[in-house]
Short mmCIF file of C-alpha atoms and ligand atoms in Angstrom, two decimals:
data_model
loop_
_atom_site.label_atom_id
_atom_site.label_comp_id
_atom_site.label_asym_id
_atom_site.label_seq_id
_atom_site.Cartn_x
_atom_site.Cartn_y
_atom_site.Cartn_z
CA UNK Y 219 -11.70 -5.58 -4.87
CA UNK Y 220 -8.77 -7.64 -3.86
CA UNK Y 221 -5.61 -5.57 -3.85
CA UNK Y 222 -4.04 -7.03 -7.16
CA UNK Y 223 -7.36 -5.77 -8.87
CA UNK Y 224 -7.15 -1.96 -6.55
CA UNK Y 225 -3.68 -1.34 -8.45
CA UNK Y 226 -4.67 -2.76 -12.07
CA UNK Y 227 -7.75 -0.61 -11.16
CA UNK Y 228 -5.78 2.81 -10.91
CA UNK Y 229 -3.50 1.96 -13.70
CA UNK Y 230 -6.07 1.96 -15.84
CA UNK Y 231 -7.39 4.99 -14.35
CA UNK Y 232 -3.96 7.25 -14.48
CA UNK Y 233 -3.62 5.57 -18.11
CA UNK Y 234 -6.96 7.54 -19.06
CA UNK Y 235 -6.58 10.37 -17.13
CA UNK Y 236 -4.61 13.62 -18.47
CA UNK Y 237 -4.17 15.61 -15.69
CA UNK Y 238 -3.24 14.05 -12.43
CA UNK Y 239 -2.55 15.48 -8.99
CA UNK Y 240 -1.31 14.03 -6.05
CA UNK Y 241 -2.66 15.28 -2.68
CA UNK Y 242 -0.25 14.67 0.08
CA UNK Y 243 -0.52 14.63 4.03
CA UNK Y 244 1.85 13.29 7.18
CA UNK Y 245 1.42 9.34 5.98
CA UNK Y 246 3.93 10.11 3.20
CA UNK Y 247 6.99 10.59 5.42
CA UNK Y 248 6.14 8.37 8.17
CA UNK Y 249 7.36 5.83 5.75
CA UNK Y 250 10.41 7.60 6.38
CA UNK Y 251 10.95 8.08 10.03
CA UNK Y 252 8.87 11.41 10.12
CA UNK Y 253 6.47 11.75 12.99
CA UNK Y 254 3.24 13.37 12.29
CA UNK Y 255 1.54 14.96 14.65
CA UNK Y 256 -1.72 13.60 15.69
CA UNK Y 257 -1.76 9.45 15.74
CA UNK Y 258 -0.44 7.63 18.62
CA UNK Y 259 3.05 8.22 17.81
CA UNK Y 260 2.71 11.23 16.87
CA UNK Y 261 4.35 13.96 17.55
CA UNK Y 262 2.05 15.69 19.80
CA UNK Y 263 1.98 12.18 21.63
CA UNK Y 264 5.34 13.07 22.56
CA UNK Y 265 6.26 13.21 26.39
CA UNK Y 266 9.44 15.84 26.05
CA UNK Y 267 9.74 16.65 29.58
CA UNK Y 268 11.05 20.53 29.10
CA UNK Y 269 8.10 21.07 27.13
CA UNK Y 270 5.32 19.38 29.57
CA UNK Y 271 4.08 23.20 30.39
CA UNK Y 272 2.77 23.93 27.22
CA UNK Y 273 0.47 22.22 24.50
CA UNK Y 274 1.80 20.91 21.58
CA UNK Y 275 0.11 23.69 18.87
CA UNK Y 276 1.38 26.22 20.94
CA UNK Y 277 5.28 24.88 20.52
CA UNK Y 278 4.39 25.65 16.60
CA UNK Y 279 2.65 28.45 16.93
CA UNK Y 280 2.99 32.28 16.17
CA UNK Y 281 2.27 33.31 19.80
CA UNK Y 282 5.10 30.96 20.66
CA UNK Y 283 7.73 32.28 18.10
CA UNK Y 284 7.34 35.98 18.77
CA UNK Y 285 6.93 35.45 22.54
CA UNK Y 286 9.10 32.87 23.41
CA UNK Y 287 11.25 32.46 20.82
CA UNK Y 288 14.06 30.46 22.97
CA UNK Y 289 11.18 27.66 23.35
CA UNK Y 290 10.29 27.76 20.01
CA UNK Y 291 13.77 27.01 18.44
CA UNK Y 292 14.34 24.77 20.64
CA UNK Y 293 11.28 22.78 20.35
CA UNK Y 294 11.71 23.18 16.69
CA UNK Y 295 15.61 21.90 16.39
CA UNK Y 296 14.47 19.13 18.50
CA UNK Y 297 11.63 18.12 16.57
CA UNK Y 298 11.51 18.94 12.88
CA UNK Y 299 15.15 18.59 11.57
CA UNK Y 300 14.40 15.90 8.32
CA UNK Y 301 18.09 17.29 7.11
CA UNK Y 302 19.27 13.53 7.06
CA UNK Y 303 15.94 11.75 5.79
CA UNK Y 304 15.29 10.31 2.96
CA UNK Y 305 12.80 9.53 0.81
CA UNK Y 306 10.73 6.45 1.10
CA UNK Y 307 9.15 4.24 -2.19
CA UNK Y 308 6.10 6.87 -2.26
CA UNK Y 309 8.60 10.18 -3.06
CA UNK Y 310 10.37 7.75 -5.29
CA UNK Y 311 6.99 6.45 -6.87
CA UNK Y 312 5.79 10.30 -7.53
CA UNK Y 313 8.81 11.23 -8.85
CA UNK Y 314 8.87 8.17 -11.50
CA UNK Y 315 5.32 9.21 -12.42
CA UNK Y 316 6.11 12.67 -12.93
CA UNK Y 317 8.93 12.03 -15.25
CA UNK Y 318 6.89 9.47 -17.14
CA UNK Y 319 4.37 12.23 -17.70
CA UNK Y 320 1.95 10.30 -15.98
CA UNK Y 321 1.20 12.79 -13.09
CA UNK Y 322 1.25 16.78 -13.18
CA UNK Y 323 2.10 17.74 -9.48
CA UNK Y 324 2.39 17.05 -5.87
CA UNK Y 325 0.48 18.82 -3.74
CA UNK Y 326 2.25 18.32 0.35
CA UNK Y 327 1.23 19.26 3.73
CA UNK Y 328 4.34 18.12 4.59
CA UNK Y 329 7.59 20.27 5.57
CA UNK Y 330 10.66 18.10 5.20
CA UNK Y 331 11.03 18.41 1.23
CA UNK Y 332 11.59 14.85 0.61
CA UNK Y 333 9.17 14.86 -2.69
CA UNK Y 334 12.03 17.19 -4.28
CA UNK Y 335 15.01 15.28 -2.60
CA UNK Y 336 13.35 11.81 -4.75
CA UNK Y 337 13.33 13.90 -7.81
CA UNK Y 338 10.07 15.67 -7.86
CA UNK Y 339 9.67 19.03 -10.25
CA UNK Y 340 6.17 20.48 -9.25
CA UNK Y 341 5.64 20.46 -6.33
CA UNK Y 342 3.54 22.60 -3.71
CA UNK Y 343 4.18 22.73 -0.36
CA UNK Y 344 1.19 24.58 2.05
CA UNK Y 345 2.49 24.41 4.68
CA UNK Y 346 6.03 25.64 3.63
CA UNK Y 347 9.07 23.90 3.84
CA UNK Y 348 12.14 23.55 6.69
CA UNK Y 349 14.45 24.40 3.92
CA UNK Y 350 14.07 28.16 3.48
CA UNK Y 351 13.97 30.63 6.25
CA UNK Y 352 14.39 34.25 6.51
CA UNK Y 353 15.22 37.61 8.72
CA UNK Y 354 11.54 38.59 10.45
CA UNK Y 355 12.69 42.09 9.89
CA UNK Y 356 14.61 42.43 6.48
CA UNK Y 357 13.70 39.56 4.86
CA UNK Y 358 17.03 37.76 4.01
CA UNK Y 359 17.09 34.57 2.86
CA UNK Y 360 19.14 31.83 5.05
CA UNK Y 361 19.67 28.03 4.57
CA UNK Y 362 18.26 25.38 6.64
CA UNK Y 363 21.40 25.09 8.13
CA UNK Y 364 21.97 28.36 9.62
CA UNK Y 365 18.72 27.64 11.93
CA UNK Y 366 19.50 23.83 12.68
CA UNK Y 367 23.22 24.64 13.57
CA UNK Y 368 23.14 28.30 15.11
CA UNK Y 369 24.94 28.12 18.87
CA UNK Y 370 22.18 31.05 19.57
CA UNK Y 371 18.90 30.49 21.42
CA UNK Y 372 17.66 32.32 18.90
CA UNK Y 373 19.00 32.69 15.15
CA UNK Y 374 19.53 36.53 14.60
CA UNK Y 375 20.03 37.70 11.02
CA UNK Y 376 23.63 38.35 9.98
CA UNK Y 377 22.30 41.46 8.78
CA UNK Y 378 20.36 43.52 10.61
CA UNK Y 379 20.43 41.38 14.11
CA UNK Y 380 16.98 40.44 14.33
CA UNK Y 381 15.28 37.25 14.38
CA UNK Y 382 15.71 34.56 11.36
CA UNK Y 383 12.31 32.42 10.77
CA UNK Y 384 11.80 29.21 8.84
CA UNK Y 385 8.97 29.42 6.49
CA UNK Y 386 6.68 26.96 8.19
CA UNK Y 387 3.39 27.67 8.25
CA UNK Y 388 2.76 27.59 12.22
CA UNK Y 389 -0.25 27.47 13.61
CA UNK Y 390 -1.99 31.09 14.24
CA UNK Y 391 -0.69 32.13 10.16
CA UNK Y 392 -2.33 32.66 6.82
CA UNK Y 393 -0.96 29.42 4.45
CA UNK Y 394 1.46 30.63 1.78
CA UNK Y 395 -0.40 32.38 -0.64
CA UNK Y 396 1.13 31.25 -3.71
CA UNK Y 397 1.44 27.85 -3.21
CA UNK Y 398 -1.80 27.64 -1.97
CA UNK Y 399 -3.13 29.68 -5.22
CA UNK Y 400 -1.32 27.10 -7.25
CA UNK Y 401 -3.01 24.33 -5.21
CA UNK Y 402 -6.11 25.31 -6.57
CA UNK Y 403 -5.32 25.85 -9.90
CA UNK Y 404 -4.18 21.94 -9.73
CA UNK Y 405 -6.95 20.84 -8.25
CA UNK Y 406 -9.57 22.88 -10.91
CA UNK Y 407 -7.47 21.30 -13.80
CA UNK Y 408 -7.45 17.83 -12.38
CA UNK Y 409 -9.36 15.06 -14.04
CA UNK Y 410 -7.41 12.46 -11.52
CA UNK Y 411 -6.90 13.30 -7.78
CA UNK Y 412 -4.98 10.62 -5.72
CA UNK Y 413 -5.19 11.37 -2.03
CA UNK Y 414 -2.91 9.51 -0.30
CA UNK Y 415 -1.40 9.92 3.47
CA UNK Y 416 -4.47 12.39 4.93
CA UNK Y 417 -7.11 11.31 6.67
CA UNK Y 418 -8.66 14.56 5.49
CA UNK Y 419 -10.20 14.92 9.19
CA UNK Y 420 -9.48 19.23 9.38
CA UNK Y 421 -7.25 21.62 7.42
CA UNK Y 422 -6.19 22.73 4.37
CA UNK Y 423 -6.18 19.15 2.38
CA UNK Y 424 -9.44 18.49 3.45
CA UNK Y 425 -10.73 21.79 1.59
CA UNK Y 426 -8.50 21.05 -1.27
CA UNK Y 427 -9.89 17.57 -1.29
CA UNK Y 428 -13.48 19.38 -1.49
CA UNK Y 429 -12.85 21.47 -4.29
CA UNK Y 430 -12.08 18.79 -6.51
CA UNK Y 431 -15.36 18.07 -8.80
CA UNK Y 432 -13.05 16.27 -11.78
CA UNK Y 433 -13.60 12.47 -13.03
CA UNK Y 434 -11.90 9.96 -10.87
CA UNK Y 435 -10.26 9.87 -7.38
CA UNK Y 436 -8.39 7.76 -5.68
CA UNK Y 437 -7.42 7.15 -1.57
CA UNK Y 438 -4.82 5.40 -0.14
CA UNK Y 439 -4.33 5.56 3.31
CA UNK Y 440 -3.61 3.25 6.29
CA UNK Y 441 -6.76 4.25 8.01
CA UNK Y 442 -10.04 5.00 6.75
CA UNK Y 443 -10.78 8.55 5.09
CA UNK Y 444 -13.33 10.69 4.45
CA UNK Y 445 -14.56 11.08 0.82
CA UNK Y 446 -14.33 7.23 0.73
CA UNK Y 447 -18.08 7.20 -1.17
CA UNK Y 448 -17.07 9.48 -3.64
CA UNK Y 449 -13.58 7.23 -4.93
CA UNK Y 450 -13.33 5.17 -7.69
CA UNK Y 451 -10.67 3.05 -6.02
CA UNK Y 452 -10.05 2.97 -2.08
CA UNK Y 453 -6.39 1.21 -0.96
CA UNK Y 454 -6.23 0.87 3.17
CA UNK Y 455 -2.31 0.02 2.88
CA UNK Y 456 1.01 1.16 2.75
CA UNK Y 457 1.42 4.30 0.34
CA UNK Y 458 4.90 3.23 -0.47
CA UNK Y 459 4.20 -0.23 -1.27
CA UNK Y 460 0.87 0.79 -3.18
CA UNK Y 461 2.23 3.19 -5.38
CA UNK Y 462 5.59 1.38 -6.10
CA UNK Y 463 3.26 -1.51 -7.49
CA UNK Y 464 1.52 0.78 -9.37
CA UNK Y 465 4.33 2.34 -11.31
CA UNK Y 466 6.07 -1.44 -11.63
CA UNK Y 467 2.98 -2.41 -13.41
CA UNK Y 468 3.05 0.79 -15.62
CA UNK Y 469 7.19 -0.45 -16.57
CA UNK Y 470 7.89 3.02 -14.78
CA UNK Y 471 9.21 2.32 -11.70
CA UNK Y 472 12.76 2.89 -11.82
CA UNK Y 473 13.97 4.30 -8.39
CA UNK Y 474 15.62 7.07 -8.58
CA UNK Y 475 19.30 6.99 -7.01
ZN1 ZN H 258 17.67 40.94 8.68
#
C-alpha cells in the first residue's frame, strides 16, 4: 500500500467505524518543538551541564521532588515549559475530527495540553498536564504560571507555605486515577483505535494499546511499532501530514484558528 491508498484506506475505515479513539504518545508534539524523552534528541539525550550528576528519570521523579526540590524546579522550568507552543497539523487534525463527530476522544501521554489549545473537547491526559498544579499540603489549586514564573527555588503555597506541585505524573507515582479509568472505558468502547506518536516500547500506552480487542486499528508513527501485525493500516510518516490528508479527504479539515 502506497501512501495515497494508506489514507483512502483509513477514511474508509473511520467512515465505518462509530466509536473512535485516538491513542497519543511524545511523536505528537515533536511536530511542535517538544522534546520527548528517549530518541536521539530527546530529552534525556540532553547534556545540561548542572544536571550531569544525576540521571535523567531521577530529575522527574518523586524521590527528586520531595528531596531535592530546588533541582527539581529547576530542571523542570528549564525543561518542560510548552506555555508558548502551539499546536502542530496533528492537534489541529484531532480537533477537526472531533467536531465532525468522526472521533470520540484523545487519549495523551503527553503533558503540554496542546490537543485542548487546537480545540480538542475529550481529552485524557495520563500522565497529567503542566497546566494545573497544587499545594502538597492543602491542596490549592495554582496556574501554570505561578510555578513557571515564581522568583523561589521552590514554589510555596500562598496559603499555608508549603510546597506547590504540578500534576505531572513523575516517575516513582500511581497515574491519575480518573483519567486513566476513563482511558479504559475508551478503549473497551472503541471499535477504531488510531495509535499514532508511541512506539508502544513500555508504559502506560502500551497496556492501553493491549486492551484494545475492537475491529480495526490503525499506526502511524515515524518508526516502526509494535502491534504492527495486528493493524489494518500501518503509516511510517509524519503524524501531522498523515492525518491532515486524512481529514482533507473527508472535506473536514478546516484548521482551526
Ligand atoms: Zn497550601
Amino acid at each position: 500500500m502506497n501512501l495515497d491508498q494508506s489514507i483512502e484506506k483509513i477514511c474508509d475505515i473511520l467512515e465505518e467505524s462509530s466509536y473512535v479513539v485516538f491513542l497519543g504518545g511524545a511523536g505528537v508534539s515533536t511536530e511542535s518543538g517538544i522534546p520527548d524523552f528517549r530518541s536521539k534528541n530527546g530529552l534525556y539525550h540532553k547534556k545540561q551541564k548542572r544536571f550531569m550528576a544525576f540521571r535523567p528519570e531521577y530529575l522527574l521523579s518523586n524521590e527528586c521532588l520531595r528531596k531535592k526540590p530546588e533541582v527539581f524546579f529547576e530542571y523542570y522550568r528549564e525543561n518542560l515549559d510548552a506555555r508558548n507552543v502551539q499546536p502542530n497539523a496533528a492537534h489541529y487534525a484531532l480537533a477537526a475530527m472531533e467536531k465532525a463527530g468522526q472521533l470520540e476522544g484523545i487519549i495523551t501521554q503527553n503533558i503540554d495540553g496542546l490537543h485542548q489549545k487546537a480545540g480538542s473537547k475529550n481529552v485524557q491526559e495520563i500522565h497529567g498536564t503542566i497546566w494545573e498544579n497544587h499545594c502538597m499540603s492543602c491542596g490549592k489549586a495554582y496556574d501554570v504560571n505561578y510555578i513557571f514564573d515564581s522568583r523561589e527555588e521552590v514554589p510555596h503555597c500562598a496559603e499555608c507555605g508549603k510546597t506547590v506541585r504540578p500534576d505531572v505524573t513523575l516517575y516513582g507515582e500511581m497515574l491519575p486515577g480518573r483519567a486513566y479509568d476513563n482511558a479504559i472505558g475508551m478503549i473497551r468502547m472503541a471499535d477504531c483505535l488510531i495509535i499514532g506518536g508511541t512506539s508502544l516500547e513500555v508504559g502506560s500506552a502500551a497496556q492501553l494499546a493491549h486492551m484494545y480487542h475492537g475491529k480495526s486499528l490503525i499506526i502511524i508513527n515515524k518508526s516502526k511499532t509494535r502491534m504492527e501485525g495486528k493493524a489494518d493500516v500501518v503509516v511510517h510518516d509524519s503524524i501531522g501530514a498523515v492525518l491532515s490528508s486524512v481529514t482533507d479527504l473527508m472535506g473536514i479539515g478546516e484548521r482551526a484558528t
